[in-house]
Amino acid sequence: MVLYRRWGSEKDFVSTYTSSIDSDKEIVEEVKIVMKAHVIELYLSGYMTKDTTKRILLAINSFHELKEGYEDIHEALEDHIIKTVGEEGGWVGFGRSRNDHVATALRLKMRKYLIEILYDLISLRKTLIEKSKTSTEILFPTYTHFQPAQPSTLAHYFLYIEDELATIWNYIYSSLLMVNRSPLGSGAIVGTNVKLDRKREAELLGFDDIIYNTISATSSRLDLINAVSNLSLLMLFFSRIAEDLILLSSMFVNIIKLPDSHVSTSSLMPQKRNAVTLEVLRSKAGECFGDLSSLFNIYKGLPSGYNLDLQEMNKHYWDCTKIVISSIEVINSILEGIEVLSFQLNDKTTATDVAEDLAITGIPYRKAYMEVANRIRAGTFISEISPKTSIYKKAVIGSPNPELIKEEIKIKENRIAEEENKLKQYEEKIIGKMNELKVIEDDLIL
Ligand code: ARG
């Protein structure tokens, strides 16, 4: 059963310790498809007969169960192919190494997840736009240093979240473009004497390009780390929003009500509405940074070229990725359902408006500011400006003024539509190429 090791029993403590079978469960389909591309390339470049190619492709399709006792999925699949096809199946090892194959499979999987995440973020951004349309006049506090700052609206807060997500969307999209490059055909480290057409292999798998240098193709994980790093930035931002919502819904502040489905009570204190979903999200952000930190720390001391340490990085890609996918869903549902309670905005939050009004009549701002500050200190400050008037007074784009917000919403809607379109076209290009691989496969199998 064991193909590559010449010592030990089939499953001993050493192979259990060093095997990646567990984390390989994540990439079964990707490893199979990479193997198909390799086998088809061996056929197209004239090394393998049509009949052998057909039998190997059928064997790959019949590989379903990832059994224990192998070093990894690559050994398990090769063993399955040889057992199914016979000695001829051994051609699959020609011109290939697990090093280029795993690097390729990881990129395919990350590509799939990144596309999913980008779509999920588009829907979250659309939720925020829709919610902001109906909340341009709903008063909402702002705070700096967590002290009441100036009046704002819920729409302004939603659009702030959208703004940050738009930035992060673009970070993730650009990491997708880097991930979508093919290491296939680069062998263990210096390529192979087998005349494989690396560019054709890349096309078959829907990659945009190849990673040229074979050392980098087989042993770099920078693009994957970069993807996790951008996903961590998303969690970093989500964690701040979670913190906002936990504080604002706390009975001390009591400005928003979280959806009932996202709070739970105490087994002892019946009055509690604990923001449990957000607390878990805040901690999962920490877990993601832990994954990123593991990736950095495993990677930093590795000499160039493949080392088995790289295998130990794999689970961290998927751990963080899955946290991100579930967190987007959670945040979406919470933002969809939050309610602003009736609350009293501190009337001093319009003190800046009063000072600005004075300055607009010609008093230098510092003098106007001091005048208002003195009144506040003396306890004689009474603002004639209501929070709502304050909001309508805002004159700069990006502020909570409902008139200006309408423009902002239109701009954002267009931008989201453009980005969604760009993503769709990108995905369709990939699907198109993968379909071509399927057509070649079906043609050979028939
Ligand atoms: N299982 C490994 C991984 O997931 C690939 C195996 C490479 N092994 C080797 N001896 N070169 O990264």
Short mmCIF file of N, CA and C and ligand atoms in Angstrom, two decimals, residues 20 24 27 71-72 74 97-99 102 106 221 306 308 310-311 314, ligand 1:
data_model
loop_
_atom_site.label_atom_id
_atom_site.label_comp_id
_atom_site.label_asym_id
_atom_site.label_seq_id
_atom_site.Cartn_x
_atom_site.Cartn_y
_atom_site.Cartn_z
N SER A 20 -0.65 13.90 5.95
CA SER A 20 -1.55 15.07 5.81
C SER A 20 -2.96 14.64 5.42
N ASP A 24 -5.93 16.91 3.98
CA ASP A 24 -6.12 16.70 2.54
C ASP A 24 -7.59 16.49 2.17
N ILE A 27 -9.02 19.01 -0.04
CA ILE A 27 -8.61 19.25 -1.43
C ILE A 27 -8.77 18.02 -2.34
N GLU A 71 0.61 8.55 3.21
CA GLU A 71 1.27 9.81 3.59
C GLU A 71 0.35 10.98 3.31
N ASP A 72 -0.30 10.87 2.17
CA ASP A 72 -1.21 11.97 1.80
C ASP A 72 -2.14 11.52 0.68
N HIS A 74 -2.07 12.36 -2.34
CA HIS A 74 -1.37 12.12 -3.61
C HIS A 74 -0.95 10.66 -3.71
N SER A 97 5.48 15.85 -9.58
CA SER A 97 5.85 15.64 -8.20
C SER A 97 4.65 16.04 -7.36
N ARG A 98 4.62 15.54 -6.13
CA ARG A 98 3.55 16.01 -5.25
C ARG A 98 3.72 17.50 -4.98
N ASN A 99 4.97 17.95 -5.12
CA ASN A 99 5.20 19.37 -4.80
C ASN A 99 4.47 20.31 -5.75
N VAL A 102 0.46 19.57 -5.24
CA VAL A 102 -0.24 20.14 -4.07
C VAL A 102 -0.32 21.67 -4.20
N LEU A 106 -3.94 23.52 -4.00
CA LEU A 106 -4.22 24.54 -2.98
C LEU A 106 -4.71 25.83 -3.63
N ARG A 221 4.50 30.00 -1.03
CA ARG A 221 3.11 30.04 -0.54
C ARG A 221 2.69 31.49 -0.31
N TYR A 306 10.77 22.87 -1.54
CA TYR A 306 9.72 22.27 -0.71
C TYR A 306 10.29 21.70 0.59
N LEU A 308 8.47 19.72 4.24
CA LEU A 308 7.17 19.21 4.69
C LEU A 308 6.46 20.15 5.64
N LEU A 310 5.59 22.93 4.88
CA LEU A 310 4.57 23.59 4.05
C LEU A 310 3.23 22.89 4.15
N GLN A 311 3.31 21.57 4.28
CA GLN A 311 2.08 20.78 4.43
C GLN A 311 1.32 21.18 5.70
N ASN A 314 -1.29 23.96 5.49
CA ASN A 314 -2.54 23.83 4.72
C ASN A 314 -3.81 24.07 5.54
N1 ARG B 1 1.37 16.20 1.51
C1 ARG B 1 2.25 17.25 1.11
C2 ARG B 1 1.54 18.59 1.22
O1 ARG B 1 0.39 18.63 1.46
C3 ARG B 1 2.79 17.05 -0.25
C4 ARG B 1 3.84 16.03 -0.22
C5 ARG B 1 5.15 16.51 -0.55
N2 ARG B 1 6.05 15.55 0.01
C6 ARG B 1 7.32 15.47 -0.29
N3 ARG B 1 8.00 14.56 0.28
N4 ARG B 1 7.90 16.25 -1.14
O2 ARG B 1 2.15 19.62 1.09
#
